[in-house]
Amino acid sequence: MNAPLFKFGLFGDNVGLIFAFVIGIAFGFALERAGFGNVRKLTAQFYFTDLAVFKVMFTAIVTAMTGLFYLAWIGFVDLSQVYLTDTYIVPQAVGGLLLGVGFVVGGYCPGTSCVAVSTGKIDAVVFLVGIVAGIFAFGEMFPLLESFYNATPMGRITLPELLHVPYGVVVFLVILMAVGGFAGATWVEKTMAAKKGGQTA
Amino acid sequence: MHADAQSLAADAGQGHESHAAARTPQPYVHPYLAGFGLGLVLLASFVIMGRGLGASGAFSSVIAGGIDAVAPAHAQGNAFYGEYLGDGSRSPLMDWLVFEVLGVFVGGFLSGLLAGRFKKEIGRGPAITSGKRLVLAFIGGGILGFGSKLARGCMSGQALTGGALLNVGSWAAMMCIFAGAYAVAYFVRRQWQ
């Protein structure tokens, strides 16, 4: 058991910040390569014409989830040392709905808007200013929101713990769901493309 | 190359608005390959640091730090800002997510530059004016910023990172992100289609 490296004291906070910067570069690079600096490619997800958002996201989830599962299984990574946010189910569900609305109205999510800003998109700059305004409004209203923010606490809990099934079983089910989703997404894209082609012809 | 709006919409995967003067942008990487790369970055983050990726938290740190600089009593009296300010022994900007997001800007810029995709423009569909697009960008950003705090993270911190960790709250947030977006997509379709 010797990872996460930081948690096992291989380096301190300041070296951690250097890793943060380097990992961030790779993160931004991957997002831009996927086309996620392009607002119309991102929002096409919600009009069924291009489901790359779903495909990229779930390929990434499956890759990291499966990799982490095996690294924990062979005893290299201590899963209990990987940071997990506590669950507050109702405020997180409401927050998720607002995130979705903001995504399709504004066109980006926070990470992709950074990539769009760095490739010259003016609307992404305005979107970022909007994010700052939204977080500021949340902060100023926090005394009013605090009880809802902390409502329905469930602690640090994973799907395997909630469902009382082994971790590997949930990993396998998520992989199955993703593969089924990819096939469905490709079928939807083809159907939409055929429909569009029919209109112009 | 893309003569009309129809073919532009259909070709969203092929990059956009080729200009005679500018270099033709490279096509985007295939979604599965890009997703695999993104997944490896996330896995590296788990193994090296014991935590995943994020974005909205960095903005919260910057805002908390900014308010603390202008009105320290106000910031320190607020439990939300206090979470990002800590005990005051270290600047809120010396934070993992702040440095990670700085990297995201650099990585996005490098990728865009190498692929010939850096272009100063307003991203929008053909049926909306630039002014309206910018107003909606601000409103959308505001709703999303507010929501990201209730959800305790955004698409990177909850959907992607928490999704890969099988975190219950993250999966709930992720499902609700898709639900919220699909529910209002019809009303803003003229902005994109």
Coordinates of C-alpha atoms in Angstrom, one line a residue, chain A residues 2-7 11 13-41 43-68 71 76-77 79 81-89 91-111 113-115 117-124 126-143 145-146 148-150 154-155 157-160 162 167 170-171 174 177 182-183 186 196 199-200, chain B residues 5-10 12-17 26-57 59-60 63 67 74 78-81 83-84 90 93-97 99-115 117-126 133-182 184-193:
Chain A
N2 CA 1.8 3.1 -1.1
A3 CA -0.6 5.4 -2.9
P4 CA -2.1 8.0 -3.0
L5 CA 1.5 9.3 -2.9
F6 CA 0.7 12.6 -1.3
K7 CA -1.3 10.9 1.5
F11 CA 5.9 15.1 -0.8
D13 CA 1.9 20.8 0.1
N14 CA 4.0 23.0 -2.1
V15 CA 5.1 20.1 -4.4
G16 CA 1.5 19.2 -4.5
L17 CA 0.7 22.6 -6.0
I18 CA 3.2 21.8 -8.8
F19 CA 1.5 18.5 -9.5
A20 CA -1.9 20.4 -9.4
F21 CA -0.6 22.7 -12.1
V22 CA 0.8 19.9 -14.3
I23 CA -2.4 17.7 -13.9
G24 CA -4.4 20.8 -14.7
I25 CA -2.5 21.3 -18.0
A26 CA -3.2 17.7 -19.0
F27 CA -6.9 18.2 -18.0
G28 CA -7.3 21.3 -20.1
F29 CA -5.4 19.7 -23.0
A30 CA -7.7 16.7 -23.0
L31 CA -10.9 18.9 -22.8
E32 CA -9.8 21.0 -25.7
R33 CA -8.8 18.0 -27.8
A34 CA -12.3 16.6 -27.2
G35 CA -13.8 19.7 -28.7
F36 CA -15.1 21.0 -25.4
G37 CA -13.9 24.6 -26.0
N38 CA -16.6 24.7 -28.7
V39 CA -19.9 25.8 -27.2
R40 CA -22.0 24.4 -30.1
K41 CA -20.4 21.0 -29.8
T43 CA -24.7 22.0 -26.3
A44 CA -25.4 19.7 -29.2
Q45 CA -25.6 17.0 -26.5
F46 CA -29.0 18.4 -25.5
Y47 CA -30.4 18.4 -29.0
F48 CA -29.2 14.8 -29.7
T49 CA -27.1 15.8 -32.7
D50 CA -23.7 15.1 -31.2
L51 CA -23.4 13.1 -27.9
A52 CA -19.7 13.6 -27.5
V53 CA -20.3 15.1 -24.0
F54 CA -21.8 11.9 -22.8
K55 CA -19.3 9.7 -24.6
V56 CA -16.2 11.5 -23.4
M57 CA -17.5 11.8 -19.8
F58 CA -18.5 8.2 -19.4
T59 CA -15.3 6.9 -21.1
A60 CA -13.4 9.0 -18.6
I61 CA -15.4 7.8 -15.7
V62 CA -15.1 4.1 -16.7
T63 CA -11.3 4.5 -17.3
A64 CA -10.6 6.1 -14.0
M65 CA -13.1 4.0 -12.0
T66 CA -11.8 0.7 -13.4
G67 CA -8.1 1.7 -13.1
L68 CA -8.6 2.8 -9.5
L71 CA -5.0 -0.5 -8.3
F76 CA -1.3 -0.3 -4.5
V77 CA -3.9 2.4 -3.7
L79 CA -9.2 3.7 -1.5
Q81 CA -7.4 7.7 1.5
V82 CA -9.0 9.1 -1.7
Y83 CA -11.0 12.2 -0.9
L84 CA -14.7 11.9 -1.3
T85 CA -17.2 14.8 -0.7
D86 CA -19.9 13.9 1.8
T87 CA -23.4 13.4 0.4
Y88 CA -26.2 15.8 1.2
I89 CA -28.7 14.3 -1.2
P91 CA -29.3 20.1 -1.9
Q92 CA -27.0 18.2 -4.2
A93 CA -29.9 17.2 -6.4
V94 CA -31.3 20.8 -6.5
G95 CA -27.7 22.0 -7.2
G96 CA -27.4 19.5 -10.0
L97 CA -30.6 20.7 -11.7
L98 CA -29.3 24.3 -11.5
L99 CA -26.0 23.2 -12.9
G100 CA -27.9 21.6 -15.9
V101 CA -30.0 24.7 -16.5
G102 CA -26.9 26.9 -16.3
F103 CA -25.1 24.6 -18.7
V104 CA -27.6 24.7 -21.5
V105 CA -28.5 28.4 -21.0
G106 CA -24.8 29.6 -20.8
G107 CA -23.3 26.9 -23.0
Y108 CA -20.4 25.7 -20.8
C109 CA -19.5 24.2 -17.5
P110 CA -16.7 25.7 -15.3
G111 CA -13.9 23.6 -16.6
S113 CA -15.4 27.6 -20.0
C114 CA -11.7 27.9 -18.9
V115 CA -10.6 26.1 -22.0
V117 CA -11.5 31.4 -22.6
S118 CA -7.9 30.2 -23.4
T119 CA -8.8 29.6 -27.0
G120 CA -10.3 33.1 -27.5
K121 CA -14.0 32.7 -26.9
I122 CA -15.5 36.0 -25.7
D123 CA -18.8 34.4 -24.6
A124 CA -16.8 32.1 -22.3
V126 CA -18.7 36.5 -19.9
F127 CA -19.9 33.1 -18.7
L128 CA -16.9 33.0 -16.2
V129 CA -17.9 36.4 -14.9
G130 CA -21.4 35.0 -14.5
I131 CA -20.0 32.0 -12.4
V132 CA -18.2 34.5 -10.2
A133 CA -21.4 36.5 -9.7
G134 CA -23.4 33.3 -8.9
I135 CA -20.9 32.1 -6.4
F136 CA -20.7 35.6 -4.8
A137 CA -24.5 35.6 -4.6
F138 CA -24.5 32.2 -2.9
G139 CA -21.8 33.4 -0.5
E140 CA -23.7 36.5 0.5
M141 CA -26.9 34.6 0.9
F142 CA -25.2 31.8 2.8
P143 CA -26.7 32.7 6.3
L145 CA -29.2 29.0 2.8
E146 CA -27.1 27.3 5.4
F148 CA -30.8 23.8 3.4
Y149 CA -27.1 23.4 2.4
N150 CA -26.6 21.1 5.3
M154 CA -25.6 11.0 4.5
G155 CA -21.9 11.3 5.2
I157 CA -21.0 7.1 1.2
T158 CA -20.5 5.2 -2.1
L159 CA -23.0 3.3 -4.3
P160 CA -21.7 -0.1 -3.2
L162 CA -25.7 2.3 -0.2
Y167 CA -17.5 -2.6 -5.1
V170 CA -21.0 -1.8 -9.1
V171 CA -17.9 -1.2 -11.3
V174 CA -21.4 1.0 -14.5
M177 CA -24.4 0.8 -18.5
F182 CA -22.5 4.4 -26.1
A183 CA -24.4 2.1 -28.5
T186 CA -24.4 6.4 -31.6
K196 CA -31.4 16.3 -41.0
Q199 CA -34.7 17.8 -44.6
T200 CA -32.0 19.4 -46.7
Chain B
A5 CA -26.0 26.9 -41.2
Q6 CA -27.4 23.5 -41.9
S7 CA -24.1 21.9 -42.8
L8 CA -22.4 23.8 -39.9
A9 CA -24.7 22.2 -37.4
A10 CA -24.3 18.8 -39.0
A12 CA -20.2 20.3 -35.4
G13 CA -17.7 17.4 -34.9
Q14 CA -15.4 18.7 -37.6
G15 CA -14.3 22.0 -36.0
H16 CA -15.9 25.2 -37.0
E17 CA -15.8 28.2 -39.3
Q26 CA -7.6 20.0 -37.1
P27 CA -10.6 17.8 -36.4
Y28 CA -11.3 16.9 -32.8
V29 CA -10.1 13.7 -31.2
H30 CA -12.5 10.8 -31.3
P31 CA -14.7 10.9 -28.1
Y32 CA -13.6 7.5 -26.8
L33 CA -9.9 8.4 -27.2
A34 CA -10.4 11.8 -25.6
G35 CA -12.4 10.2 -22.8
F36 CA -9.7 7.6 -22.3
G37 CA -7.1 10.4 -22.0
L38 CA -9.2 12.4 -19.7
G39 CA -9.8 9.2 -17.6
L40 CA -6.0 8.6 -17.3
V41 CA -5.5 12.2 -16.1
L42 CA -8.2 11.7 -13.5
L43 CA -6.6 8.4 -12.4
A44 CA -3.2 10.0 -12.1
S45 CA -4.7 12.7 -9.9
F46 CA -6.2 10.0 -7.6
V47 CA -3.0 8.0 -7.4
I48 CA -0.6 11.0 -7.0
M49 CA -2.8 13.3 -4.8
G50 CA -5.6 11.2 -3.5
R51 CA -8.2 13.5 -4.9
G52 CA -9.8 14.2 -8.3
L53 CA -10.3 17.1 -10.6
G54 CA -12.4 20.2 -10.1
A55 CA -13.0 23.7 -11.3
S56 CA -15.7 25.6 -9.5
G57 CA -13.9 25.3 -6.1
F59 CA -13.4 30.3 -8.2
S60 CA -14.8 30.0 -4.7
I63 CA -13.8 35.0 -4.4
I67 CA -13.6 39.5 -0.1
H74 CA -17.3 40.3 6.7
N78 CA -19.4 34.0 6.9
A79 CA -19.2 30.2 7.3
F80 CA -19.1 29.7 3.5
Y81 CA -16.1 32.0 2.9
E83 CA -14.4 27.2 4.6
Y84 CA -12.1 28.5 1.9
R90 CA -2.1 30.1 4.4
L93 CA -4.9 31.1 -3.3
M94 CA -2.3 28.5 -2.3
D95 CA -4.8 25.9 -3.0
W96 CA -4.8 22.7 -5.0
L97 CA -7.8 23.6 -7.2
F99 CA -3.3 25.8 -9.3
E100 CA -5.1 23.0 -11.2
V101 CA -7.4 25.5 -12.9
L102 CA -4.4 27.7 -13.8
G103 CA -3.1 24.6 -15.5
V104 CA -6.4 24.1 -17.3
F105 CA -6.1 27.5 -18.9
V106 CA -2.5 26.7 -20.0
G107 CA -3.4 23.2 -21.3
G108 CA -6.4 24.4 -23.2
F109 CA -4.4 27.2 -24.8
L110 CA -1.6 24.8 -25.8
S111 CA -4.0 22.3 -27.3
G112 CA -5.9 25.0 -29.2
L113 CA -2.8 26.6 -30.5
L114 CA -1.3 23.3 -31.7
A115 CA -4.5 22.4 -33.5
R117 CA -8.2 26.3 -33.1
F118 CA -7.3 29.6 -31.3
K119 CA -9.7 32.1 -32.6
K120 CA -11.2 35.3 -31.1
E121 CA -14.9 34.9 -31.5
I122 CA -18.3 34.7 -29.8
G123 CA -19.5 31.1 -29.8
R124 CA -23.2 31.0 -30.8
G125 CA -25.7 29.6 -33.3
P126 CA -26.6 31.5 -36.5
R133 CA -25.7 35.5 -26.6
L134 CA -23.6 37.4 -24.1
V135 CA -26.5 38.2 -21.9
L136 CA -27.5 34.5 -21.8
A137 CA -23.9 33.5 -21.2
F138 CA -23.9 35.7 -18.1
I139 CA -27.3 34.4 -16.8
G140 CA -26.3 30.8 -17.5
G141 CA -23.0 31.3 -15.7
G142 CA -24.8 32.9 -12.7
I143 CA -27.3 30.0 -12.4
L144 CA -24.5 27.5 -12.8
G145 CA -22.2 29.2 -10.2
F146 CA -24.9 29.2 -7.6
G147 CA -25.9 25.6 -8.4
S148 CA -22.3 24.4 -8.2
K149 CA -22.1 25.5 -4.5
L150 CA -25.4 23.7 -3.6
A151 CA -24.2 20.6 -5.4
R152 CA -20.8 20.9 -3.6
G153 CA -18.9 20.8 -6.9
C154 CA -19.5 21.1 -10.7
M155 CA -19.3 18.7 -13.7
S156 CA -15.6 18.1 -13.0
G157 CA -15.7 17.8 -9.2
Q158 CA -19.0 15.9 -8.9
A159 CA -20.0 14.3 -12.2
L160 CA -16.6 13.3 -13.4
T161 CA -14.5 12.8 -10.2
G162 CA -17.4 11.7 -7.9
G163 CA -18.8 9.6 -10.7
A164 CA -15.6 7.6 -11.0
L165 CA -15.5 7.2 -7.2
L166 CA -19.1 5.9 -7.1
N167 CA -20.0 8.7 -4.7
V168 CA -23.8 8.7 -4.0
G169 CA -24.2 12.5 -4.0
S170 CA -22.2 12.8 -7.2
W171 CA -24.3 10.3 -9.1
A172 CA -27.5 12.2 -7.9
A173 CA -26.0 15.5 -9.0
M174 CA -24.9 14.0 -12.3
M175 CA -28.4 12.7 -13.1
C176 CA -29.9 16.0 -12.1
I177 CA -27.4 17.9 -14.4
F178 CA -28.7 16.0 -17.4
A179 CA -32.3 16.3 -16.3
G180 CA -32.0 20.0 -15.7
A181 CA -30.3 20.6 -19.1
Y182 CA -32.7 18.5 -21.1
V184 CA -34.9 23.6 -20.5
A185 CA -33.0 22.9 -23.8
Y186 CA -36.1 23.4 -25.9
F187 CA -36.5 27.0 -24.6
V188 CA -33.0 28.1 -25.6
R189 CA -32.7 26.1 -28.8
R190 CA -32.5 29.3 -30.9
Q191 CA -29.3 30.1 -29.2
W192 CA -27.5 27.0 -30.6
Q193 CA -29.3 25.4 -33.5

